[in-house]
Protein backbone atom coordinates (compact mmCIF):
# COMPACT_ATOMS: atom_id res chain seq x y z
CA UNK A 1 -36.25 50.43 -7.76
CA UNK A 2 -39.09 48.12 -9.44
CA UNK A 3 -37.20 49.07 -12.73
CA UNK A 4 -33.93 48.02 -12.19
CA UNK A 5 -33.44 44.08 -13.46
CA UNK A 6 -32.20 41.81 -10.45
CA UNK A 7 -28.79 39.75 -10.35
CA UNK A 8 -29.65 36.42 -10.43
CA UNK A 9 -28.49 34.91 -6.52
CA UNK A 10 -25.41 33.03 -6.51
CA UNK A 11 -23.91 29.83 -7.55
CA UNK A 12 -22.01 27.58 -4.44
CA UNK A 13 -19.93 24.65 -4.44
CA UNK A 14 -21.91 21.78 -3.01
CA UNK A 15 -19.92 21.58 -0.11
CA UNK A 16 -20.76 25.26 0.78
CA UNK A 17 -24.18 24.51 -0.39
CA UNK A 18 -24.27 21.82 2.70
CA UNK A 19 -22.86 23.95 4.93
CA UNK A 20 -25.12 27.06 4.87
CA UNK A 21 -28.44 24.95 4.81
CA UNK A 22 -26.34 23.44 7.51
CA UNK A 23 -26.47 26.90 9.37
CA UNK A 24 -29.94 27.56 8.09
CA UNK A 25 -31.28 24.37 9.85
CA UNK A 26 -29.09 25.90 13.33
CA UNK A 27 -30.58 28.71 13.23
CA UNK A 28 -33.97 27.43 12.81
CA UNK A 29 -33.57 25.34 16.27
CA UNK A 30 -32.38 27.99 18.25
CA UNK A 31 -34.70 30.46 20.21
CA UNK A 32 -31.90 32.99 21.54
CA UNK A 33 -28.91 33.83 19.05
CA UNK A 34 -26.35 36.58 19.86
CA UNK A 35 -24.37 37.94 17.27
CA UNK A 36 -21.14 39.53 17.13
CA UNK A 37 -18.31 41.57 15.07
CA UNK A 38 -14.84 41.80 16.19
CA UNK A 39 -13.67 44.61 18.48
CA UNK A 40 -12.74 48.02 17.62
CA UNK A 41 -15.93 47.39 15.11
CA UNK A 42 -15.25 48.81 10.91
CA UNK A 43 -18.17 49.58 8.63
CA UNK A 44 -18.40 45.60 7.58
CA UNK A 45 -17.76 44.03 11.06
CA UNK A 46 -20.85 46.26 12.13
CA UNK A 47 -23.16 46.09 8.54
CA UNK A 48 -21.94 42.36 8.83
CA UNK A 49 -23.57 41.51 12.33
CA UNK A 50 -26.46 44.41 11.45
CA UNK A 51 -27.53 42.62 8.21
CA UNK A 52 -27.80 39.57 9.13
CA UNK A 53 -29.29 40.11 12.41
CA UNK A 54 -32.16 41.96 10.80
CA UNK A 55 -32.16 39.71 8.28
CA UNK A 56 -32.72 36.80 10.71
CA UNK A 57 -35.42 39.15 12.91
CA UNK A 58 -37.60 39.75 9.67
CA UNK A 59 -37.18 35.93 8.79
CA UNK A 60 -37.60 34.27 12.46
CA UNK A 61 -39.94 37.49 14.41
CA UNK A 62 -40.43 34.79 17.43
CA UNK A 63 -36.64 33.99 18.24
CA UNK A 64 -34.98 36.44 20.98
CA UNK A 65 -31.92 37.44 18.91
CA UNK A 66 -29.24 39.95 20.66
CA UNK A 67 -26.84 42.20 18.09
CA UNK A 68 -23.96 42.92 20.55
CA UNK A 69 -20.79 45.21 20.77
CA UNK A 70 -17.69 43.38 21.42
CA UNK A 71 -16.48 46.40 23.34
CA UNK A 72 -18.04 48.70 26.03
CA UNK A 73 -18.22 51.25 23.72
CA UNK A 74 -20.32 53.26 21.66
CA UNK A 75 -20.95 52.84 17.80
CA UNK A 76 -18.63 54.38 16.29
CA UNK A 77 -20.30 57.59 15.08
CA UNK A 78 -20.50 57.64 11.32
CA UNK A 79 -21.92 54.18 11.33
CA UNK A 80 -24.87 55.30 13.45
CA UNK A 81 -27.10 55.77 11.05
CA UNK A 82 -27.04 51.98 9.80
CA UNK A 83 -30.54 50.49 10.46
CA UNK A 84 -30.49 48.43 13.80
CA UNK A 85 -27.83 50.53 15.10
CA UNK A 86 -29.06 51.83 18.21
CA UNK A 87 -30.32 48.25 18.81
CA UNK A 88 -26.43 47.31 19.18
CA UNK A 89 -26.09 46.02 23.09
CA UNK A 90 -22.59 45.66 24.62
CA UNK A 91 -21.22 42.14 25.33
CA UNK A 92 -20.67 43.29 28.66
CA UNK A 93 -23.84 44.03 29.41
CA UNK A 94 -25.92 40.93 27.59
CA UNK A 95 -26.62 37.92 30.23
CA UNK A 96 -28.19 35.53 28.09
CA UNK A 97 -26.97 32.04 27.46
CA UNK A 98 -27.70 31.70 23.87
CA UNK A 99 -28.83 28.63 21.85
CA UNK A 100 -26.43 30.14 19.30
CA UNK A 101 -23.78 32.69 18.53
CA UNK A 102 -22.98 33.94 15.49
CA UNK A 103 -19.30 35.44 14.87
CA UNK A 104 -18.99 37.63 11.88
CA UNK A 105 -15.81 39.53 10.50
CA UNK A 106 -13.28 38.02 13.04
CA UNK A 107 -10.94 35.01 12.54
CA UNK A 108 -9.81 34.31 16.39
CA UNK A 109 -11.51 34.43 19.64
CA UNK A 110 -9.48 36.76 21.45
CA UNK A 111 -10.59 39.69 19.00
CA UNK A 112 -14.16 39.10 20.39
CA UNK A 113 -13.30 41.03 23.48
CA UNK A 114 -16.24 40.90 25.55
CA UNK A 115 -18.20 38.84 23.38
CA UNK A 116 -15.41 35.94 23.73
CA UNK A 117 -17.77 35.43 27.58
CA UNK A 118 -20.30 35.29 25.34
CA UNK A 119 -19.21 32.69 23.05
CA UNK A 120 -18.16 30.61 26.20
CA UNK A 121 -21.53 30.04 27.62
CA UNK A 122 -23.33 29.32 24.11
CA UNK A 123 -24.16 26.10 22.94
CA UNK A 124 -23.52 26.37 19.41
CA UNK A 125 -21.43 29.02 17.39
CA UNK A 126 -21.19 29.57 14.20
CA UNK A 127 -18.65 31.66 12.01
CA UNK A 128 -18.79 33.93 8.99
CA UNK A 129 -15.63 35.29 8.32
CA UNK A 130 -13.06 36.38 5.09
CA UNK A 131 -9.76 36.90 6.76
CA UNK A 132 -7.54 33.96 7.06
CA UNK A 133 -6.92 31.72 10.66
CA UNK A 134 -4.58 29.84 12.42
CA UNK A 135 -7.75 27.62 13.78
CA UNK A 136 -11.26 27.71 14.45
CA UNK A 137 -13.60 28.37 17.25
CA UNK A 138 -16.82 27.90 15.76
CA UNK A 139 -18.15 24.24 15.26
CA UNK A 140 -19.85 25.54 11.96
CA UNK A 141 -17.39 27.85 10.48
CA UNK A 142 -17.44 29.92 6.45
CA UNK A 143 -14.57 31.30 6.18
CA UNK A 144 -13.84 32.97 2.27
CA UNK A 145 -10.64 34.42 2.12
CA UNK A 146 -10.89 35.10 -1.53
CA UNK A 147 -14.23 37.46 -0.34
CA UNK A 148 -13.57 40.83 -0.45
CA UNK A 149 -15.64 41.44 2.95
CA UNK A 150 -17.78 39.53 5.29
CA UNK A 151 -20.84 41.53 4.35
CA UNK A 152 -20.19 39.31 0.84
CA UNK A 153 -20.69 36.29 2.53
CA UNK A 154 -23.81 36.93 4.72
CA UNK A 155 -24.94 38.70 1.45
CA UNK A 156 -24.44 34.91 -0.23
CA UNK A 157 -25.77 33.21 2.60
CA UNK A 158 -29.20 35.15 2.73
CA UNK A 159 -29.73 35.13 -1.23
CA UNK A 160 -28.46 30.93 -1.20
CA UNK A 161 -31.24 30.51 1.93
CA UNK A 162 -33.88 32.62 0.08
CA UNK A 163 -33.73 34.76 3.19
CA UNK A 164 -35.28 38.29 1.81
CA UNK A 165 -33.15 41.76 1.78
CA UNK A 166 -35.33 44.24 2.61
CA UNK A 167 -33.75 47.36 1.95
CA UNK A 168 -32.61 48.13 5.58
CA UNK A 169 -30.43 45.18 5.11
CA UNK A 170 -29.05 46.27 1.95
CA UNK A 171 -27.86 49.23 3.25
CA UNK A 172 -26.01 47.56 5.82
CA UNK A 173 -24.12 44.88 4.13
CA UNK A 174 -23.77 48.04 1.22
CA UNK A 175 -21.91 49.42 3.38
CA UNK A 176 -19.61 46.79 5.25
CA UNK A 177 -18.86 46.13 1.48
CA UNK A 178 -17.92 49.70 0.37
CA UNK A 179 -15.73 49.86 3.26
CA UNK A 180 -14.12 46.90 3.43
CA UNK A 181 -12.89 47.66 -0.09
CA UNK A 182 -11.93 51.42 0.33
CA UNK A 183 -14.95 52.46 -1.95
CA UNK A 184 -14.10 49.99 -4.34
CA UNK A 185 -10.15 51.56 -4.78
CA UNK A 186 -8.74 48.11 -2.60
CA UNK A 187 -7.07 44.82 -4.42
CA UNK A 188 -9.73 43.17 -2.95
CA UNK A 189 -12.19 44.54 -5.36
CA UNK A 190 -12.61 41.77 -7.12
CA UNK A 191 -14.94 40.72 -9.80
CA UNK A 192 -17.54 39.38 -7.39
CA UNK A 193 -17.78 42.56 -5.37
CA UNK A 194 -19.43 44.67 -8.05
CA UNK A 195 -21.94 41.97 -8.62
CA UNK A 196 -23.13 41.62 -5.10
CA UNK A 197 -23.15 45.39 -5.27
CA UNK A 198 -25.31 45.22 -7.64
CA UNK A 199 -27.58 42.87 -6.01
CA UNK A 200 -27.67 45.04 -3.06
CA UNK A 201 -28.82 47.84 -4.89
CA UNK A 202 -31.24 45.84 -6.75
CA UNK A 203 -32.50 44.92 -3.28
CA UNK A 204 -32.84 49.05 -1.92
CA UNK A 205 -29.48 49.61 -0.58
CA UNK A 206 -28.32 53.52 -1.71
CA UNK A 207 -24.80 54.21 -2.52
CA UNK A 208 -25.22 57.87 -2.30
CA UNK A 209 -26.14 58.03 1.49
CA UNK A 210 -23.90 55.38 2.75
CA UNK A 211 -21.12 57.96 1.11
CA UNK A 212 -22.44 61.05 2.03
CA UNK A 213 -22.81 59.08 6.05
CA UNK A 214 -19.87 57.48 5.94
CA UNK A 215 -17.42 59.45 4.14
CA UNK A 216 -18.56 63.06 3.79
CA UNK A 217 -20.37 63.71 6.80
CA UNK A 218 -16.96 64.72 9.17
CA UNK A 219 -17.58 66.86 12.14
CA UNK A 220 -15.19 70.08 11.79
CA UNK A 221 -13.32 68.94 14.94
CA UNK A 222 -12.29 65.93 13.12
CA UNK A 223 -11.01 67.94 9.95
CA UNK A 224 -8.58 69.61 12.08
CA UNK A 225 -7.06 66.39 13.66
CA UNK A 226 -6.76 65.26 10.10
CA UNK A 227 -4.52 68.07 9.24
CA UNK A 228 -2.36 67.12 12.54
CA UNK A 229 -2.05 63.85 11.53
CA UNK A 230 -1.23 64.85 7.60
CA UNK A 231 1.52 66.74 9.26
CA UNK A 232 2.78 64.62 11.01
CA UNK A 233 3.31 61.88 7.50
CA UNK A 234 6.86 60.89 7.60
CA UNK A 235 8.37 58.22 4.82
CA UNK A 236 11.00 55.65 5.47
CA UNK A 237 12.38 53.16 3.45
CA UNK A 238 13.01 55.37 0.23
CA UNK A 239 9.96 56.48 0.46
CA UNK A 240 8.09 52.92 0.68
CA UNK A 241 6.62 53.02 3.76
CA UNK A 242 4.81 55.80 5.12
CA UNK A 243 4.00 56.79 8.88
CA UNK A 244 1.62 59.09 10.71
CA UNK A 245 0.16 59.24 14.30
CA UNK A 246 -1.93 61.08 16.55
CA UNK A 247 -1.28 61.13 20.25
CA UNK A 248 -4.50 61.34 23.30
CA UNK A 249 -3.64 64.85 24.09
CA UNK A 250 -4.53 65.21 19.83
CA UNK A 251 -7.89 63.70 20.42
CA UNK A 252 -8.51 65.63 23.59
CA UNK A 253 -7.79 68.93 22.46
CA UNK A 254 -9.48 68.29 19.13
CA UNK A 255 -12.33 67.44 20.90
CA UNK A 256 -12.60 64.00 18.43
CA UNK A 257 -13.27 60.77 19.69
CA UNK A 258 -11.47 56.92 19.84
CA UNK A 259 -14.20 55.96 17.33
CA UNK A 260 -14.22 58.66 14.77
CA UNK A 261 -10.37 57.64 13.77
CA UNK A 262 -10.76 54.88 11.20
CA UNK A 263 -10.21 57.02 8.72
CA UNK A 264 -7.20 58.58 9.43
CA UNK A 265 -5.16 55.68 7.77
CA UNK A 266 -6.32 56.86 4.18
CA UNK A 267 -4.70 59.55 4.97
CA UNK A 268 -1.46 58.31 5.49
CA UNK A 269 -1.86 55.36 2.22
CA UNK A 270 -2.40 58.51 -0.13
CA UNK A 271 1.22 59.55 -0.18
CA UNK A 272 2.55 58.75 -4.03
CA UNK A 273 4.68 56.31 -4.55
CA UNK A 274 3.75 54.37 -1.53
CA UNK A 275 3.80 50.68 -0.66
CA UNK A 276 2.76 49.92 2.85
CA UNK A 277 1.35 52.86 5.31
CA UNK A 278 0.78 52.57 9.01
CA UNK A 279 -1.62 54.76 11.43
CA UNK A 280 -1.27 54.48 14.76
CA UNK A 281 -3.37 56.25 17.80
CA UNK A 282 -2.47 56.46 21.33
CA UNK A 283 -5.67 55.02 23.61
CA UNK A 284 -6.69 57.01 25.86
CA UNK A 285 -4.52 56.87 28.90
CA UNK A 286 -4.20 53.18 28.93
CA UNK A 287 -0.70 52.54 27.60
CA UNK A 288 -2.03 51.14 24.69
CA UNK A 289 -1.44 52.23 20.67
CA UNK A 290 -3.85 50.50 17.92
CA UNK A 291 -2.23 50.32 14.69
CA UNK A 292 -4.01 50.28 11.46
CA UNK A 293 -2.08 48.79 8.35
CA UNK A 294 -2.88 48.99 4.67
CA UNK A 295 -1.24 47.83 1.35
CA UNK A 296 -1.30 49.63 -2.08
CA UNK A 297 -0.12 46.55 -4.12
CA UNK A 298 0.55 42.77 -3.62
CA UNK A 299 1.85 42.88 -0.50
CA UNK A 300 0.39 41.35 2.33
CA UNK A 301 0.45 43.30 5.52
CA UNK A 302 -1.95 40.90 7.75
CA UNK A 303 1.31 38.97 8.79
CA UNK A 304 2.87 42.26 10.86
CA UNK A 305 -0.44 42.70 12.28
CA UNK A 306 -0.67 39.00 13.55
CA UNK A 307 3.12 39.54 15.00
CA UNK A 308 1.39 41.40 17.13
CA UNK A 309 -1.68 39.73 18.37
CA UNK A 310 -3.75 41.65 15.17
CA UNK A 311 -5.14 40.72 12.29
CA UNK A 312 -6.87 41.02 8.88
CA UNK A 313 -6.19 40.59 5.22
CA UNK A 314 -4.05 41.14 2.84
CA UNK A 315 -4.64 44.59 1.97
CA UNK A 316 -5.81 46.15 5.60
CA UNK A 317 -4.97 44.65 9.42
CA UNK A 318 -5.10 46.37 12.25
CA UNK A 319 -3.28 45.44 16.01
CA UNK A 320 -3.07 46.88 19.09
CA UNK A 321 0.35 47.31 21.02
CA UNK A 322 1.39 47.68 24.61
CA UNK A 323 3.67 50.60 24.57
CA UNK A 324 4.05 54.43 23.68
CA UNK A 325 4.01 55.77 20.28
CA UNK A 326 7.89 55.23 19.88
CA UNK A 327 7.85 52.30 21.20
CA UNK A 328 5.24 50.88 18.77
CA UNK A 329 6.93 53.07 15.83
CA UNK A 330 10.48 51.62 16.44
CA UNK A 331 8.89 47.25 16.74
CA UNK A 332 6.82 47.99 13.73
CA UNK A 333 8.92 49.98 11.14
CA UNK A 334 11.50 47.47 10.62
CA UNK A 335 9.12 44.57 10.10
CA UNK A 336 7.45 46.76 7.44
CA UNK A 337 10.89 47.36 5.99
CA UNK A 338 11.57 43.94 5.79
CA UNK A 339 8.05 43.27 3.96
CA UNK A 340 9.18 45.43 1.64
CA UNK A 341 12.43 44.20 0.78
CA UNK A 342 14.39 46.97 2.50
CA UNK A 343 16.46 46.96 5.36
CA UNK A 344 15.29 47.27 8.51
CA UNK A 345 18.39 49.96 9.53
CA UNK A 346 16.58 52.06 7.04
CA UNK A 347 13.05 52.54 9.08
CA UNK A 348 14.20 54.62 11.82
CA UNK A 349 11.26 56.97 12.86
CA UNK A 350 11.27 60.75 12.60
CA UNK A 351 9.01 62.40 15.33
C-alpha cells in the first residue's frame, strides 16, 4: 500500500468547516458517546457507526464510547466480518447516559428504534446523515443529501479533523460506500464517490474482500430463497414497475434469516426495462411487511417510502407496513404507478 500515491483530503465550505471542528471540539468534551445507525441496519448505516466509532476509539483511547444496535437483533450476517462488529451492543441493552450521541445514516428519530431511549437521556447529539428530513433532532446536525452515503461524510469528517484511517476503518466506511451505491451501478455514484474510494483504499481498505464478504459469500439456503423470490417477479404498469416477495413460512422453510434479505431487492430491480422495483418480506409473525424500494433512473422513490413512515433517498428507501403481503402490495402499487406516470387501475397485483 506504501506505493500507491494518496488523494489529497477534502476541500469544505467554511460553514461546514465550522461545523465539524464544531463536532470535533464535542467530542473532545465528552467522556461517554454512544453511537448509532438506523434500524433494520444496511452495509453503510453499520460501516457508518463502525468507522467512526473506531475511528474516535483509536483517536480518544480514554473516552467510554458504546457502538449500539438500534434493534434487538443480531448483525446482520454478511456484515459480520466488519472490524468492531462483534463490539456492536443493542440499544436495549446499553444503560449509560451519554455525554454525547452520535446518529449516523438516519434522518428522523423514530427510525432509531431502541436507540431513540438512548438519544432521550443524552446531553448532546449530534447527526451525520445524507438522506433528506422533514426536521432535525440533533442540536449539531451534517446532513449531505448530494452524498452518495453516510460513510462519505464521516469519511470527510475524519480526513477534514486529521483524524487517522487505519485500515480497519477503511474497510468499514469501504464498505457502507460500496453498498450504499449498489457497487458503484446507483445514480448516486457520483463523481465524489470514486475519489473517496480512492482515499479509502489509499488508507488499507480492500475492495476484493468487502465483495467476496458482502456479495459472494451466500449461504446455499439463501440461494434457494432467491430463486423463490425470482419466481415470484411479477410486472405492472407495462412493465414499469416490478414486484417480488417472500412470505415467513419462505424464510422458515429455507432455513434463511430476517437479516440475510437485503439483497433480495436486486433481484427484483434487474428485470429489463424497469423503472421502479419493490421487495417486500413478511416479519416474522408480527403482522408486519418491510418494504425495500429502488429506482433505475431519475425517479425518486424516497417519497412512497415516507407515505409510509419510511425513508431514504432518491434511488433506495425502505418502510415497514402494518398489514399482510396483499395488503401492503395493493397501498403500495398504485402510488408507484402514479410515480411513474401510469395509472394507478393499472398496478393490480398478481400473486
Amino acid at each position: 500500500m506504501d506505493n500507491i500515491p494518496l488523494v489529497p483530503a477534502p476541500e469544505v465550505s467554511s460553514e461546514l468547516a465550522d461545523t465539524y471542528w464544531g463536532i470535533f471540539d464535542v467530542v473532545a468534551d465528552a467522556q461517554v458517546i454512544a453511537i448509532s445507525g438506523h434500524t433494520s441496519p444496511d452495509g453503510d448505516a453499520l460501516g457508518s457507526t463502525l468507522g467512526l466509532g473506531l475511528a474516535l476509539r483509536e483517536r480518544f483511547p480514554s473516552k467510554d464510547i458504546a457502538l449500539l444496535l438500534s434493534d434487538d437483533a443480531p448483525v446482520p450476517r454478511i456484515y459480520r466480518f466488519l472490524p468492531g462488529a462483534a463490539s456492536l451492543v443493542p440499544a436495549a441493552q446499553y444503560t449509560g447516559n451519554p455525554d454525547l450521541f452520535i446518529s449516523v445514516d438516519c434522518p428522523v428519530l423514530d427510525r432509531l428504534q431502541d436507540a431513540a431511549d438512548v438519544v432521550r437521556r443524552s446531553k448532546t447529539v449530534v447527526s451525520f446523515d445524507h438522506h433528506p428530513a422533514r426536521e432535525e433532532f440533533a442540536q449539531i446536525s451534517v446532513r449531505r443529501v448530494d452524498a452518495a452515503a453516510t460513510s462519505v461524510i464521516i469519511e470527510e469528517f475524519l480526513s477534514f479533523c486529521t483524524i487517522t484511517i487505519s485500515p480497519d476503518i477503511a474497510n468499514c466506511l469501504f464498505c457502507g460506500l460500496v453498498t450504499d451505491t449498489g457497487r458503484f451501478q446507483y445514480q448516486n455514484a457520483n463523481p465524489e464517490s470514486f475519489v473517496v474510494a480512492s482515499r479509502l483504499v489509499a488508507a488499507g481498505a480492500e475492495p476484493s474482500r468487502i465483495s467476496l464478504e458482502v456479495y459472494q459469500s451466500q449461504r446455499i439456503e439463501y440461494l434457494h430463497l432467491e430463486s423463490i423470490v425470482m419466481g415470484r417477479i411479477r410486472t405492472v404498469a407495462n412493465g414499469r414497475i416490478a414486484y417480488s416477495f417472500a412470505r415467513a413460512e419462505d424464510l422458515e422453510g429455507c432455513g434463511v434469516s430476517q437479516d440475510e434479505c437485503d439483497g433480495l431487492v436486486d433481484i427484483v430491480r434487474s428485470v429489463g426495462g424497469v423503472d421502479v422495483c419493490l421487495f417486500l418480506k413478511e416479519c416474522d409473525s408480527d403482522g408486519k411487511v418491510r418494504g425495500n424500494l429502488r429506482s433505475k433512473g431519475a425517479l425518486d422513490v424516497s417519497g412512497v417510502a415516507a407515505a409510509f413512515g419510511g425513508g431514504g433517498h432518491a434511488a433506495a428507501a425502505g418502510f415497514t407496513y402494518v398489514g399482510s403481503i396483499e395488503d401492503t402490495l395493493a397501498a403500495a402499487l398504485p402510488m408507484l404507478a402514479e410515480l411513474v406516470g401510469a395509472d394507478p387501475a393499472s398496478a393490480v397485483p398478481v400473486l
